[in-house]
Tab-separated table of C-alpha atoms in Angstrom:
chain	number	residue	atom	x	y	z
Y	1	MET	CA	86.929	114.866	94.814
Y	2	SER	CA	90.115	116.811	94.377
Y	3	LYS	CA	88.322	120.090	94.996
Y	4	GLN	CA	87.694	119.169	98.573
Y	5	THR	CA	91.338	119.144	99.530
Y	6	LYS	CA	91.173	122.881	100.187
Y	7	PHE	CA	89.055	122.293	103.272
Y	8	PRO	CA	90.678	123.950	106.282
Y	9	MET	CA	92.047	121.107	108.289
Y	10	GLY	CA	93.310	122.610	111.501
Y	11	ILE	CA	96.919	122.536	112.534
Y	12	ASP	CA	98.196	119.202	111.423
Y	13	SER	CA	96.928	118.323	108.006
Y	14	LYS	CA	99.573	115.992	106.758
Y	15	LYS	CA	98.353	114.096	103.745
Y	16	ILE	CA	99.202	110.819	102.222
Y	17	SER	CA	98.454	109.325	98.854
Y	18	GLY	CA	94.923	108.012	98.749
Y	19	GLU	CA	96.034	105.061	96.700
Y	20	LEU	CA	98.580	103.970	99.258
Y	21	PHE	CA	95.805	104.045	101.831
Y	22	THR	CA	93.370	102.144	99.629
Y	23	LEU	CA	95.868	99.456	98.760
Y	24	THR	CA	97.090	99.094	102.315
Y	25	TYR	CA	93.531	98.475	103.371
Y	26	GLY	CA	93.237	96.010	100.515
Y	27	ALA	CA	96.291	94.157	101.780
Y	28	LEU	CA	94.663	93.901	105.180
Y	29	VAL	CA	91.363	92.583	103.850
Y	30	ALA	CA	93.141	90.064	101.632
Y	31	GLU	CA	95.179	88.851	104.583
Y	32	LEU	CA	92.094	88.520	106.767
Y	33	LEU	CA	90.297	86.564	104.085
Y	34	ARG	CA	93.237	84.177	103.977
Y	35	ASP	CA	93.563	83.885	107.750
Y	36	LEU	CA	89.980	83.640	108.887
Y	37	GLU	CA	87.647	80.933	107.794
Y	38	SER	CA	84.455	82.801	106.945
Y	39	PRO	CA	83.499	86.167	105.465
Y	40	LEU	CA	81.548	86.686	108.642
Y	41	ALA	CA	84.666	86.383	110.793
Y	42	VAL	CA	86.427	88.820	108.485
Y	43	ASN	CA	83.609	91.327	108.855
Y	44	ARG	CA	83.806	91.002	112.607
Y	45	GLN	CA	87.571	91.492	112.679
Y	46	LEU	CA	87.342	94.532	110.416
Y	47	ASP	CA	84.639	95.942	112.642
Y	48	LYS	CA	86.829	95.458	115.699
Y	49	MET	CA	89.780	97.165	114.063
Y	50	GLY	CA	87.559	100.005	112.953
Y	51	TYR	CA	86.288	100.359	116.490
Y	52	ASN	CA	89.841	100.685	117.834
Y	53	ILE	CA	90.581	103.288	115.195
Y	54	GLY	CA	87.371	105.160	115.960
Y	55	LEU	CA	88.210	105.432	119.648
Y	56	ARG	CA	91.368	107.308	118.742
Y	57	LEU	CA	90.058	109.284	115.806
Y	58	ALA	CA	87.408	110.879	118.009
Y	59	ASP	CA	90.098	112.607	120.058
Y	60	ASP	CA	92.017	113.603	116.974
Y	61	LEU	CA	88.922	115.095	115.373
Y	62	LEU	CA	87.907	117.169	118.375
Y	63	ALA	CA	91.434	118.379	118.991
Y	64	LYS	CA	91.809	119.670	115.446
Y	65	ASN	CA	88.341	121.020	114.802
Y	66	SER	CA	87.486	123.443	117.553
Y	67	GLN	CA	84.342	124.553	115.743
Y	68	ILE	CA	82.557	121.350	116.687
Y	69	HIS	CA	80.345	121.862	119.686
Y	70	ARG	CA	78.314	119.519	121.790
Y	71	CYS	CA	75.642	117.826	119.711
Y	72	THR	CA	72.208	117.823	121.182
Y	73	ASP	CA	70.395	115.620	118.709
Y	74	MET	CA	71.149	112.990	116.125
Y	75	HIS	CA	70.743	115.430	113.242
Y	76	GLN	CA	73.763	117.336	114.456
Y	77	VAL	CA	75.699	114.134	114.971
Y	78	ALA	CA	74.878	113.059	111.449
Y	79	ASP	CA	76.004	116.420	110.134
Y	80	VAL	CA	79.357	116.294	111.868
Y	81	LEU	CA	79.926	112.737	110.714
Y	82	ALA	CA	79.029	113.418	107.122
Y	83	LYS	CA	80.498	116.863	106.641
Y	84	VAL	CA	83.499	117.019	108.940
Y	85	ALA	CA	84.650	113.580	110.034
Y	86	LEU	CA	84.433	111.745	106.726
Y	87	ARG	CA	85.784	114.749	104.920
Y	88	SER	CA	88.786	115.115	107.175
Y	89	TYR	CA	89.723	111.485	107.290
Y	90	LEU	CA	88.684	110.058	103.957
Y	91	GLY	CA	88.401	113.156	101.804
Y	92	VAL	CA	84.786	112.556	100.838
Y	93	THR	CA	81.469	113.838	102.054
Y	94	ALA	CA	78.428	111.704	102.628
Y	95	GLN	CA	74.737	112.316	102.110
Y	96	VAL	CA	72.556	111.956	105.159
Y	97	SER	CA	69.166	110.486	104.358
Y	98	ASN	CA	66.445	108.012	105.223
Y	99	TRP	CA	65.656	109.301	108.691
Y	100	ASN	CA	63.197	107.128	110.521
Y	101	ALA	CA	60.085	108.519	112.209
Y	102	ARG	CA	61.693	108.718	115.652
Y	103	ASN	CA	64.681	110.610	114.303
Y	104	ASP	CA	67.176	108.251	115.871
Y	105	GLU	CA	68.255	106.319	112.808
Y	106	PHE	CA	69.761	107.534	109.557
Y	107	SER	CA	71.810	106.465	106.569
Y	108	LEU	CA	75.144	107.839	105.488
Y	109	ILE	CA	75.564	107.412	101.766
Y	110	LEU	CA	79.080	107.709	100.396
Y	111	GLU	CA	78.864	108.288	96.680
Y	112	SER	CA	82.451	107.358	96.116
Y	113	ASN	CA	83.998	105.027	98.568
Y	114	PRO	CA	87.707	105.744	98.879
Y	115	LEU	CA	88.359	102.351	100.434
Y	116	ALA	CA	87.053	100.555	97.402
Y	117	GLU	CA	88.986	102.132	94.562
Y	118	PHE	CA	90.577	99.384	92.412
Y	119	VAL	CA	88.526	96.824	94.303
Y	120	GLU	CA	86.413	94.074	92.904
Y	121	VAL	CA	84.888	91.718	95.406
Y	122	PRO	CA	84.713	88.259	93.834
Y	123	PRO	CA	81.111	87.136	93.316
Y	124	GLU	CA	81.385	84.147	95.624
Y	125	LEU	CA	82.137	86.478	98.525
Y	126	ALA	CA	79.569	89.035	97.570
Y	127	GLN	CA	76.836	86.479	97.333
Y	128	ASP	CA	74.503	85.309	99.998
Y	129	LEU	CA	75.954	82.335	101.801
Y	130	ARG	CA	72.896	81.532	103.868
Y	131	GLN	CA	72.529	78.118	102.300
Y	132	GLU	CA	75.522	77.037	104.322
Y	133	PRO	CA	74.514	75.526	107.644
Y	134	CYS	CA	77.089	77.400	109.695
Y	135	ALA	CA	76.016	80.789	108.499
Y	136	MET	CA	72.972	81.049	110.729
Y	137	ILE	CA	74.736	80.994	114.078
Y	138	VAL	CA	75.578	84.640	114.366
Y	139	ASN	CA	73.642	87.558	113.065
Y	140	ASP	CA	75.438	90.623	114.292
Y	141	SER	CA	73.374	93.242	112.599
Y	142	PRO	CA	69.898	92.746	113.942
Y	143	GLY	CA	66.994	93.518	111.721
Y	144	ARG	CA	68.955	92.730	108.579
Y	145	ASP	CA	69.146	89.356	106.983
Y	146	ASP	CA	72.003	89.953	104.602
Y	147	SER	CA	74.832	89.913	107.106
Y	148	HIS	CA	76.404	86.861	105.553
Y	149	TYR	CA	78.137	88.660	102.765
Y	150	HIS	CA	81.653	89.812	103.022
Y	151	LYS	CA	81.395	93.531	103.622
Y	152	TYR	CA	84.432	95.181	102.250
Y	153	SER	CA	84.064	98.507	104.015
Y	154	GLN	CA	82.959	97.141	107.353
Y	155	ILE	CA	85.831	98.965	109.023
Y	156	LEU	CA	83.932	102.233	108.529
Y	157	CYS	CA	81.083	100.935	110.675
Y	158	GLY	CA	83.457	100.055	113.467
Y	159	ALA	CA	85.150	103.431	113.271
Y	160	ILE	CA	81.864	105.338	113.498
Y	161	ARG	CA	80.696	103.216	116.414
Y	162	GLY	CA	83.999	103.613	118.245
Y	163	ALA	CA	84.148	107.354	117.708
Y	164	LEU	CA	80.581	107.923	118.888
Y	165	GLU	CA	81.181	105.743	121.906
Y	166	MET	CA	83.943	108.119	122.915
Y	167	MET	CA	81.277	110.823	122.851
Y	168	HIS	CA	79.105	108.733	125.179
Y	169	MET	CA	76.722	107.623	122.500
Y	170	GLU	CA	76.006	104.006	121.921
Y	171	VAL	CA	75.002	103.340	118.335
Y	172	GLN	CA	74.514	100.407	116.059
Y	173	THR	CA	76.092	100.620	112.651
Y	174	PHE	CA	75.866	98.339	109.695
Y	175	ILE	CA	76.279	98.399	105.962
Y	176	VAL	CA	72.975	98.323	104.154
Y	177	GLN	CA	74.406	97.953	100.722
Y	178	GLU	CA	77.687	98.484	99.007
Y	179	HIS	CA	79.041	98.155	95.550
Y	180	SER	CA	82.124	99.358	93.826
Y	181	GLN	CA	81.071	102.993	93.755
Y	182	SER	CA	79.036	103.701	96.811
Y	183	VAL	CA	78.256	102.419	100.227
Y	184	GLU	CA	75.290	103.035	102.494
Y	185	ILE	CA	75.887	102.860	106.227
Y	186	ARG	CA	72.990	102.771	108.641
Y	187	VAL	CA	73.523	104.382	112.039
Y	188	LYS	CA	71.032	103.736	114.817
Y	189	PHE	CA	71.125	105.534	118.138
Y	190	ILE	CA	70.731	103.203	121.129
Y	191	ARG	CA	71.368	105.197	124.289
Y	192	ILE	CA	73.515	107.774	126.001
Y	193	LEU	CA	76.297	106.178	128.010
Y	194	GLN	CA	76.270	107.732	131.462
Y	195	GLU	CA	79.374	106.729	133.318
Y	196	SER	CA	82.194	106.211	130.882
Y	197	VAL	CA	84.320	103.209	131.579
Y	198	PRO	CA	87.637	103.610	129.803
Y	199	PRO	CA	87.308	101.313	126.817
Y	200	GLY	CA	89.909	98.616	126.467
Y	201	ASP	CA	92.420	98.554	123.698
Y	202	ASP	CA	90.902	95.656	121.855
I	1	MET	CA	71.479	100.609	93.684
I	2	GLN	CA	72.729	97.143	93.126
I	3	ARG	CA	74.871	94.827	95.081
I	4	VAL	CA	78.397	93.866	94.186
I	5	GLY	CA	78.512	91.240	91.531
I	6	SER	CA	74.884	91.495	90.560
I	7	GLY	CA	73.449	93.628	87.827
I	8	LYS	CA	74.838	94.774	84.564
I	9	GLN	CA	77.455	97.278	85.660
I	10	GLY	CA	80.716	96.650	83.917
I	11	SER	CA	83.720	95.171	85.580
I	12	ILE	CA	86.276	97.345	87.272
I	13	LEU	CA	88.446	97.211	84.161
I	14	ASP	CA	85.821	99.159	82.224
I	15	LYS	CA	86.241	102.158	84.461
I	16	SER	CA	88.772	104.737	83.430
I	17	LEU	CA	91.788	105.076	85.667
I	18	SER	CA	91.536	107.883	88.158
I	19	ARG	CA	94.171	110.596	88.044
I	20	GLY	CA	95.251	109.567	91.473
I	21	LYS	CA	95.172	112.964	93.079
I	22	THR	CA	93.055	111.868	95.991
I	23	GLU	CA	94.699	112.290	99.306
I	24	VAL	CA	93.672	111.132	102.708
I	25	ASN	CA	94.526	112.360	106.130
I	26	PHE	CA	97.709	110.927	107.523
I	27	SER	CA	95.972	110.006	110.790
I	28	SER	CA	93.650	107.622	108.982
I	29	PHE	CA	96.590	105.851	107.421
I	30	ALA	CA	98.640	105.809	110.615
I	31	LEU	CA	95.826	104.284	112.639
I	32	LEU	CA	94.985	101.722	109.993
I	33	PHE	CA	98.621	100.768	109.738
I	34	ALA	CA	98.895	100.484	113.510
I	35	GLU	CA	95.901	98.149	113.567
I	36	MET	CA	97.507	96.022	110.875
I	37	ILE	CA	100.709	95.761	112.850
I	38	ARG	CA	98.785	94.831	115.967
I	39	TYR	CA	96.940	92.141	114.049
I	40	ALA	CA	100.123	90.797	112.466
I	41	ASN	CA	101.850	90.900	115.835
I	42	ASN	CA	99.108	88.807	117.437
I	43	ARG	CA	99.536	86.238	114.737
I	44	SER	CA	103.288	85.936	114.708
I	45	ASN	CA	105.718	84.458	117.208
I	46	THR	CA	108.956	86.177	116.344
I	47	VAL	CA	110.101	89.537	115.140
I	48	ILE	CA	111.137	87.922	111.874
I	49	ASP	CA	107.657	86.505	111.379
I	50	LEU	CA	106.159	89.899	111.949
I	51	GLN	CA	108.554	91.637	109.566
I	52	ASP	CA	107.811	88.999	106.947
I	53	LYS	CA	104.118	89.657	107.286
I	54	LEU	CA	104.650	93.391	106.889
I	55	LEU	CA	106.861	92.696	103.895
I	56	GLY	CA	104.024	90.646	102.448
I	57	TYR	CA	101.530	93.493	102.889
I	58	GLY	CA	103.974	95.793	101.195
I	59	LYS	CA	104.408	93.448	98.249
I	60	PHE	CA	100.658	93.322	97.824
I	61	VAL	CA	100.614	97.108	97.586
I	62	GLY	CA	103.723	97.429	95.439
I	63	SER	CA	102.718	94.923	92.808
I	64	ARG	CA	99.474	96.820	92.251
I	65	LEU	CA	100.966	100.262	92.319
I	66	LEU	CA	103.655	99.723	89.714
I	67	ASP	CA	101.352	99.544	86.704
I	68	VAL	CA	99.304	102.511	87.835
I	69	ILE	CA	102.315	104.736	88.376
I	70	VAL	CA	104.176	103.657	85.246
I	71	LEU	CA	101.083	104.263	83.163
I	72	ARG	CA	100.389	107.658	84.646
I	73	GLU	CA	103.862	109.070	84.934
I	74	LYS	CA	105.736	107.492	82.065
I	75	GLY	CA	103.130	106.661	79.464
I	76	TYR	CA	103.644	102.981	80.123
I	77	ARG	CA	107.314	102.999	79.321
I	78	ARG	CA	109.242	100.802	81.726
I	79	GLU	CA	112.809	101.354	82.813
I	80	THR	CA	115.297	98.752	81.661
I	81	LYS	CA	118.523	100.169	83.082
I	82	LEU	CA	119.286	99.462	86.676
I	83	LEU	CA	120.274	102.954	87.662
I	84	ASN	CA	117.278	104.545	85.980
I	85	MET	CA	115.032	102.051	87.679
I	86	LEU	CA	116.481	102.828	91.074
I	87	MET	CA	116.129	106.546	90.472
I	88	PHE	CA	112.560	105.931	89.407
I	89	VAL	CA	111.874	104.197	92.708
I	90	LYS	CA	113.659	106.855	94.720
I	91	GLY	CA	111.961	109.727	92.927
I	92	THR	CA	108.694	109.043	91.196
I	93	ILE	CA	107.467	106.158	93.324
I	94	TRP	CA	108.318	107.878	96.578
I	95	LYS	CA	106.685	111.115	95.453
I	96	ASN	CA	103.537	109.264	94.544
I	97	LEU	CA	103.378	107.469	97.850
I	98	PHE	CA	104.756	109.863	100.391
I	99	ASN	CA	104.868	113.233	98.600
I	100	LYS	CA	108.644	113.471	98.840
I	101	GLU	CA	111.718	111.786	97.470
I	102	ALA	CA	113.697	109.245	99.427
I	103	ASP	CA	116.787	110.807	100.948
I	104	LYS	CA	119.743	108.949	99.538
I	105	LEU	CA	120.654	106.189	97.140
I	106	GLU	CA	124.021	104.527	97.514
I	107	ARG	CA	125.892	101.590	96.133
I	108	SER	CA	127.580	99.317	98.588
I	109	ASN	CA	131.375	99.424	98.376
I	110	ASP	CA	132.051	95.783	99.013
I	111	ASP	CA	129.201	94.116	97.153
I	112	PRO	CA	128.338	95.129	93.571
I	113	CYS	CA	124.909	93.527	93.949
I	114	GLN	CA	123.953	95.626	96.920
I	115	TYR	CA	122.318	99.035	96.849
I	116	LEU	CA	121.130	101.116	99.751
I	117	LEU	CA	118.157	103.408	99.795
I	118	ILE	CA	118.174	105.656	102.822
I	119	GLU	CA	115.247	107.451	104.365
I	120	LYS	CA	115.816	109.473	107.500
I	121	GLU	CA	112.264	109.444	108.787
I	122	PRO	CA	110.073	106.889	107.088
I	123	ILE	CA	106.464	107.885	107.359
I	124	VAL	CA	105.372	104.427	108.443
I	125	ASN	CA	107.528	104.601	111.552
I	126	THR	CA	106.239	107.978	112.652
I	127	TYR	CA	103.840	106.858	115.344
I	128	ILE	CA	105.168	103.409	116.085
I	129	SER	CA	107.003	102.897	119.320
I	130	VAL	CA	108.892	99.647	119.320
I	131	PRO	CA	108.768	97.701	122.590
I	132	LYS	CA	112.105	96.838	124.156
I	133	ASP	CA	111.808	93.097	123.622
I	134	LYS	CA	111.432	93.606	119.895
I	135	GLY	CA	114.580	95.657	119.523
I	136	ASN	CA	115.287	95.498	115.830
I	137	LEU	CA	111.739	95.472	114.567
I	138	ASN	CA	111.322	98.013	111.833
I	139	CYS	CA	107.890	98.648	110.464
I	140	ALA	CA	109.471	100.091	107.358
I	141	SER	CA	109.552	96.435	106.280
I	142	PHE	CA	106.229	97.366	104.790
I	143	THR	CA	107.904	99.891	102.509
I	144	ALA	CA	110.666	97.377	101.808
I	145	GLY	CA	107.956	95.050	100.515
I	146	ILE	CA	106.664	97.757	98.202
I	147	ILE	CA	110.153	98.305	96.761
I	148	GLU	CA	110.770	94.602	96.368
I	149	ALA	CA	107.531	94.005	94.510
I	150	ILE	CA	108.135	96.952	92.204
I	151	LEU	CA	111.688	95.908	91.344
I	152	GLU	CA	110.771	92.271	90.866
I	153	ALA	CA	107.824	93.079	88.645
I	154	SER	CA	110.145	95.225	86.541
I	155	ASN	CA	112.427	92.241	86.103
I	156	PHE	CA	115.093	93.180	88.588
I	157	PRO	CA	114.873	90.215	90.957
I	158	CYS	CA	116.049	91.203	94.417
I	159	LYS	CA	115.506	90.969	98.150
I	160	VAL	CA	114.823	94.127	100.111
I	161	SER	CA	115.037	94.496	103.854
I	162	ALA	CA	114.718	97.420	106.238
I	163	HIS	CA	117.373	98.200	108.843
I	164	TRP	CA	118.013	100.821	111.473
I	165	HIS	CA	121.026	102.602	110.141
I	166	ASP	CA	121.289	106.267	109.365
I	167	GLY	CA	117.557	106.535	109.945
I	168	THR	CA	116.088	103.657	108.041
I	169	THR	CA	118.093	101.976	105.328
I	170	TYR	CA	116.541	99.665	102.803
I	171	ILE	CA	119.125	97.155	101.691
I	172	ILE	CA	118.418	96.058	98.145
I	173	GLN	CA	120.248	92.853	97.358
I	174	PHE	CA	119.994	92.156	93.654
I	175	ASP	CA	120.186	88.771	92.082
I	176	ARG	CA	123.587	88.294	90.439
I	177	LEU	CA	121.859	87.987	87.071
I	178	VAL	CA	120.749	91.579	87.267
I	179	ILE	CA	124.251	92.927	87.677
I	180	ALA	CA	125.647	90.608	84.993
I	181	ARG	CA	122.947	91.737	82.568
I	182	GLU	CA	123.634	95.348	83.407
I	183	ASN	CA	127.358	94.924	82.741
I	184	ALA	CA	126.709	93.159	79.458
I	185	LEU	CA	124.427	96.008	78.447
I	186	LEU	CA	127.155	98.510	79.225
I	187	GLU	CA	129.622	96.528	77.110
I	188	LEU	CA	127.248	96.578	74.160
I	189	THR	CA	126.674	100.304	74.188
I	190	ARG	CA	130.331	101.128	74.586
């Protein structure tokens, strides 16, 4: 991982200790788990925060990386996400894989998840809570039935969705699977947003 | 691949400790931190509430960082002398977190239990603009929490708070026991 720090980062490439970042995120997740009643609500809040971050990061990314041009298909989008965006902001690169037949859905696989260093999700949160009656009300990642776990890195999904929305692309993002080392994020293209309404702050 | 908690992979304690050289972009941290402040702000009524929450986040971070840094940098040898401990915080801890030392360390003239750690431009305040109605809010409370947790875990009970003075000043108010113990220690070695 340390080899990648030589990547040319544009003008402003101020760095901060990865551990401070990881632990700060940990403090947030711990607080949310205390404040909100269900893992589901925590996932949703993390997603929302990620979305807000994504909206801003998109600008930051384009301003500092002039080599990025307009993407004309999802393969290019996936490339920029995996090779530039994740590398600039988290210091890791992701593998792009599992394209579907229509080429509008792919997986980003992060081999080492910088958010999850030092992290152990307790088994009762990582387990399926579907037995509980309240768990079936909301299913916010359609097509998947395992959305009742606490998803530690959910904020990444929000950030990707927010950033792509700034580029007029509506996508669905969700975590397919995650464990201490790696996380797989599924990104599904929905449509091009024509007239951009300035997105609200939260 | 297996899900968290299932399968035979060992617990996190079986992994070897990373060397901690990973760095992330400052923007990622700044935006995450801003979101945390926004969240804490929505959930608190007063400035004091909000600062307490930030202090709490900081303590969470600090209590986990201490062991890692002490192990890596000092071969798991803890400081027992007050001054050494404070220098350790000012130097090593700051370098690990923010890639620079804190600017100044001072002892208060009128109170032997009070020390001041001064940082001209704390990194956590870089992109935060404080609204007028929250005049004395200082998001460096987060860093204050880190310091407090580190000192307390090293058996120097204290309260740390962040203030706008000379940049940002962290006021470290030690428990009287700490100073008494320190003086007794000095007597012994004399």
